[in-house]
Amino acid sequence: MGDSEQKVDSSRRTAIGVTCAIGAVGGVAAAVPFVSTFAPSERARAAGAPVEVEIGEIQPGELKRVEWRGKPVWILRRTTEMLASLKKTDDAVADPKSVRDPNNTPEYARNEYRSIKPEYLVVVGICTHLGCSPSDRLTPGAQPSLPDDWQGGFLCPCHGSTFDLAGRVFKNKPAPDNLPVPPYKYVSDTRLIIGSDDKA
Ligand code: FES
């Protein structure tokens, strides 16, 4: 996939920029304790606390949204085809191995899938440019604001940054880095803890 194919028409970029919602977490499923019922110190602790997430019900190809520390976190269960698409985008993304910023991708996710288990991608859904929340464009193929050879991924509506199905930013985009991978770990085959990766 060439760089030029990834460019977004500038007039379209202006139009879609209007819809930008900085730091948007709208539509995020509640996965945090109901902090409003806690005392202030408990509330502060709960707001920063790790979040346990059930992932067993996520269907192949489906994205689940949760909230951690006020941020949207996406869990995408990738199909075999989605995983295969990452080979095709490898040359078109800016930092295929996620080595630019070690703080952006934990060591255990610094691999070709950017995840502990290839099937499940876990990323913070906030663009590394100016903090808009990208929208998922998981379906491959030509569509508005995206190149004709689109393999599926995410589009930031603010300034047109695009990310593949591992959250890797494409070359020559405003976003300087891949979508962050939060600390996380598996507590069972179907449950994740987001916000903690220390050994149990
Ligand atoms: S905030 Fe500018 S491209 Fe995402």
Short mmCIF file of C-alpha atoms and ligand atoms in Angstrom, two decimals:
data_model
loop_
_atom_site.label_atom_id
_atom_site.label_comp_id
_atom_site.label_asym_id
_atom_site.label_seq_id
_atom_site.Cartn_x
_atom_site.Cartn_y
_atom_site.Cartn_z
CA MET A 1 0.00 0.00 0.00
CA GLY A 2 1.68 3.26 -1.09
CA ASP A 3 1.82 6.40 1.01
CA SER A 4 -0.09 8.38 -1.56
CA GLU A 5 -2.93 5.91 -1.39
CA GLN A 6 -3.29 6.68 2.29
CA LYS A 7 -3.74 10.42 1.78
CA VAL A 8 -7.15 11.84 2.43
CA ASP A 9 -8.63 14.54 0.25
CA SER A 10 -7.98 17.85 2.04
CA SER A 11 -11.46 19.27 1.49
CA ARG A 12 -12.99 16.14 2.90
CA ARG A 13 -10.59 16.35 5.77
CA THR A 14 -11.85 19.85 6.57
CA ALA A 15 -15.44 18.68 6.41
CA ILE A 16 -14.99 15.74 8.68
CA GLY A 17 -12.86 17.78 11.05
CA VAL A 18 -16.02 19.60 12.12
CA THR A 19 -17.28 16.41 13.67
CA CYS A 20 -14.23 16.04 15.89
CA ALA A 21 -14.95 15.48 19.54
CA ILE A 22 -11.77 15.83 21.57
CA GLY A 23 -11.30 13.02 24.04
CA ALA A 24 -14.73 11.68 23.27
CA VAL A 25 -15.72 8.70 25.33
CA GLY A 26 -19.37 8.72 24.32
CA GLY A 27 -20.98 5.35 23.91
CA VAL A 28 -18.48 3.68 26.20
CA ALA A 29 -19.96 0.75 28.03
CA ALA A 30 -19.93 1.00 31.80
CA ALA A 31 -17.28 -1.32 33.16
CA VAL A 32 -16.18 0.67 36.19
CA PRO A 33 -17.65 0.43 39.66
CA PHE A 34 -20.41 2.93 40.34
CA VAL A 35 -18.07 5.47 41.86
CA SER A 36 -20.75 8.02 42.77
CA THR A 37 -21.82 5.87 45.70
CA PHE A 38 -18.33 5.89 47.23
CA ALA A 39 -16.67 8.27 49.69
CA PRO A 40 -14.24 10.75 48.05
CA SER A 41 -11.09 8.73 48.74
CA GLU A 42 -12.76 5.54 47.54
CA ARG A 43 -14.02 7.38 44.49
CA ALA A 44 -10.50 8.56 43.60
CA ARG A 45 -9.16 5.07 44.03
CA ALA A 46 -11.94 3.49 41.98
CA ALA A 47 -11.51 6.05 39.17
CA GLY A 48 -7.90 4.97 38.72
CA ALA A 49 -8.48 1.34 39.48
CA PRO A 50 -7.96 -1.49 37.01
CA VAL A 51 -11.09 -2.68 35.23
CA GLU A 52 -12.03 -6.32 34.79
CA VAL A 53 -13.67 -7.06 31.47
CA GLU A 54 -15.54 -10.11 30.21
CA ILE A 55 -14.48 -10.82 26.65
CA GLY A 56 -16.02 -14.25 26.09
CA GLU A 57 -19.14 -12.87 24.46
CA ILE A 58 -17.31 -10.77 21.86
CA GLN A 59 -17.99 -12.26 18.47
CA PRO A 60 -15.19 -12.60 15.86
CA GLY A 61 -14.85 -9.25 14.12
CA GLU A 62 -16.64 -7.38 16.90
CA LEU A 63 -15.35 -4.44 18.95
CA LYS A 64 -16.17 -3.97 22.61
CA ARG A 65 -15.76 -0.57 24.27
CA VAL A 66 -15.05 -0.10 27.95
CA GLU A 67 -13.80 2.80 30.02
CA TRP A 68 -10.63 2.89 32.07
CA ARG A 69 -9.45 6.03 33.88
CA GLY A 70 -11.97 8.04 31.88
CA LYS A 71 -10.51 6.83 28.60
CA PRO A 72 -12.16 4.65 25.97
CA VAL A 73 -10.51 1.26 25.64
CA TRP A 74 -11.33 -0.94 22.68
CA ILE A 75 -11.14 -4.70 22.62
CA LEU A 76 -11.32 -6.05 19.10
CA ARG A 77 -11.67 -9.77 18.51
CA ARG A 78 -9.86 -10.18 15.23
CA THR A 79 -10.77 -12.79 12.67
CA THR A 80 -8.18 -14.80 10.74
CA GLU A 81 -8.71 -12.43 7.81
CA MET A 82 -8.17 -9.40 10.03
CA LEU A 83 -4.93 -10.85 11.34
CA ALA A 84 -3.81 -11.63 7.79
CA SER A 85 -4.48 -8.00 6.79
CA LEU A 86 -1.68 -6.87 9.11
CA LYS A 87 0.85 -8.46 6.77
CA LYS A 88 -0.49 -6.27 3.97
CA THR A 89 -0.31 -3.05 6.00
CA ASP A 90 3.13 -3.76 7.43
CA ASP A 91 4.98 -1.65 4.84
CA ALA A 92 2.46 1.19 4.93
CA VAL A 93 2.49 1.91 8.65
CA ALA A 94 4.95 4.29 10.26
CA ASP A 95 6.15 2.14 13.14
CA PRO A 96 5.37 -1.48 12.33
CA LYS A 97 7.24 -2.90 15.31
CA SER A 98 6.04 -0.26 17.81
CA VAL A 99 9.56 0.70 18.80
CA ARG A 100 9.26 4.51 18.66
CA ASP A 101 7.95 4.97 22.17
CA PRO A 102 8.30 2.11 24.64
CA ASN A 103 5.72 3.80 26.89
CA ASN A 104 3.13 3.54 24.14
CA THR A 105 3.27 -0.23 23.79
CA PRO A 106 4.13 -2.56 26.68
CA GLU A 107 6.90 -5.00 25.93
CA TYR A 108 4.51 -7.97 25.78
CA ALA A 109 2.58 -6.25 22.99
CA ARG A 110 5.59 -5.21 20.93
CA ASN A 111 5.00 -7.90 18.35
CA GLU A 112 3.38 -8.08 14.93
CA TYR A 113 -0.13 -8.15 16.41
CA ARG A 114 0.47 -5.63 19.22
CA SER A 115 -1.24 -7.90 21.69
CA ILE A 116 -0.74 -10.72 24.17
CA LYS A 117 -3.00 -13.06 22.20
CA PRO A 118 -3.22 -12.36 18.47
CA GLU A 119 -7.00 -12.70 18.47
CA TYR A 120 -7.67 -9.82 20.88
CA LEU A 121 -6.43 -6.30 20.25
CA VAL A 122 -6.60 -4.00 23.30
CA VAL A 123 -5.94 -0.30 22.65
CA VAL A 124 -6.83 3.09 24.07
CA GLY A 125 -9.16 4.69 21.54
CA ILE A 126 -7.57 8.13 21.59
CA CYS A 127 -5.68 9.53 18.62
CA THR A 128 -2.03 10.32 19.36
CA HIS A 129 -2.27 13.59 17.40
CA LEU A 130 -4.60 15.87 19.34
CA GLY A 131 -6.70 13.43 21.29
CA CYS A 132 -9.81 12.87 19.18
CA SER A 133 -11.48 9.50 19.35
CA PRO A 134 -11.13 7.65 16.02
CA SER A 135 -14.07 5.77 14.58
CA ASP A 136 -13.86 2.14 13.68
CA ARG A 137 -13.85 1.31 9.99
CA LEU A 138 -13.42 -2.42 10.33
CA THR A 139 -14.86 -3.37 6.95
CA PRO A 140 -12.27 -3.60 4.18
CA GLY A 141 -12.72 -2.01 0.75
CA ALA A 142 -13.28 1.42 -0.75
CA GLN A 143 -15.37 3.85 1.32
CA PRO A 144 -15.54 7.60 1.99
CA SER A 145 -12.36 9.22 3.35
CA LEU A 146 -10.34 6.02 2.94
CA PRO A 147 -8.14 4.55 0.21
CA ASP A 148 -9.60 2.00 -2.17
CA ASP A 149 -7.35 -0.74 -0.84
CA TRP A 150 -8.45 -0.18 2.76
CA GLN A 151 -7.91 -3.35 4.81
CA GLY A 152 -10.01 -2.35 7.79
CA GLY A 153 -8.92 -0.24 10.76
CA PHE A 154 -9.71 3.11 12.33
CA LEU A 155 -10.11 6.66 11.02
CA CYS A 156 -9.62 9.76 13.12
CA PRO A 157 -12.20 12.28 11.89
CA CYS A 158 -10.27 15.32 13.12
CA HIS A 159 -7.32 15.41 10.71
CA GLY A 160 -7.56 12.14 8.83
CA SER A 161 -5.07 9.92 10.62
CA THR A 162 -5.68 6.27 9.86
CA PHE A 163 -4.72 3.18 11.84
CA ASP A 164 -4.72 -0.47 10.85
CA LEU A 165 -6.31 -3.35 12.75
CA ALA A 166 -3.40 -3.38 15.20
CA GLY A 167 -3.83 0.35 15.91
CA ARG A 168 -0.66 1.16 13.92
CA VAL A 169 -0.71 4.61 12.37
CA PHE A 170 -0.17 4.83 8.62
CA LYS A 171 2.78 6.78 7.27
CA ASN A 172 2.53 10.52 6.57
CA LYS A 173 -0.35 11.15 8.91
CA PRO A 174 -0.59 13.82 11.60
CA ALA A 175 -0.71 11.29 14.42
CA PRO A 176 2.89 10.70 15.56
CA ASP A 177 2.36 7.31 17.07
CA ASN A 178 0.30 4.14 17.17
CA LEU A 179 -2.82 3.94 19.34
CA PRO A 180 -1.56 3.24 22.87
CA VAL A 181 -1.80 -0.25 24.29
CA PRO A 182 -2.76 0.01 27.98
CA PRO A 183 -1.27 -2.28 30.60
CA TYR A 184 -3.41 -5.41 30.72
CA LYS A 185 -3.34 -9.10 31.51
CA TYR A 186 -5.52 -12.16 31.26
CA VAL A 187 -7.02 -13.59 34.43
CA SER A 188 -8.72 -16.37 32.48
CA ASP A 189 -9.34 -17.21 28.83
CA THR A 190 -12.40 -14.96 28.86
CA ARG A 191 -11.52 -12.22 31.34
CA LEU A 192 -9.06 -9.36 31.13
CA ILE A 193 -7.80 -6.86 33.64
CA ILE A 194 -7.13 -3.49 32.05
CA GLY A 195 -4.86 -1.14 33.98
CA SER A 196 -2.63 -3.74 35.58
CA ASP A 197 -0.09 -6.12 34.17
CA ASP A 198 1.76 -7.22 37.25
CA LYS A 199 1.89 -10.87 38.07
CA ALA A 200 -1.06 -12.06 40.15
S1 FES B 1 -6.57 14.31 16.44
FE1 FES B 1 -5.66 15.00 14.62
S2 FES B 1 -5.67 13.24 13.36
FE2 FES B 1 -6.54 12.54 15.19
#
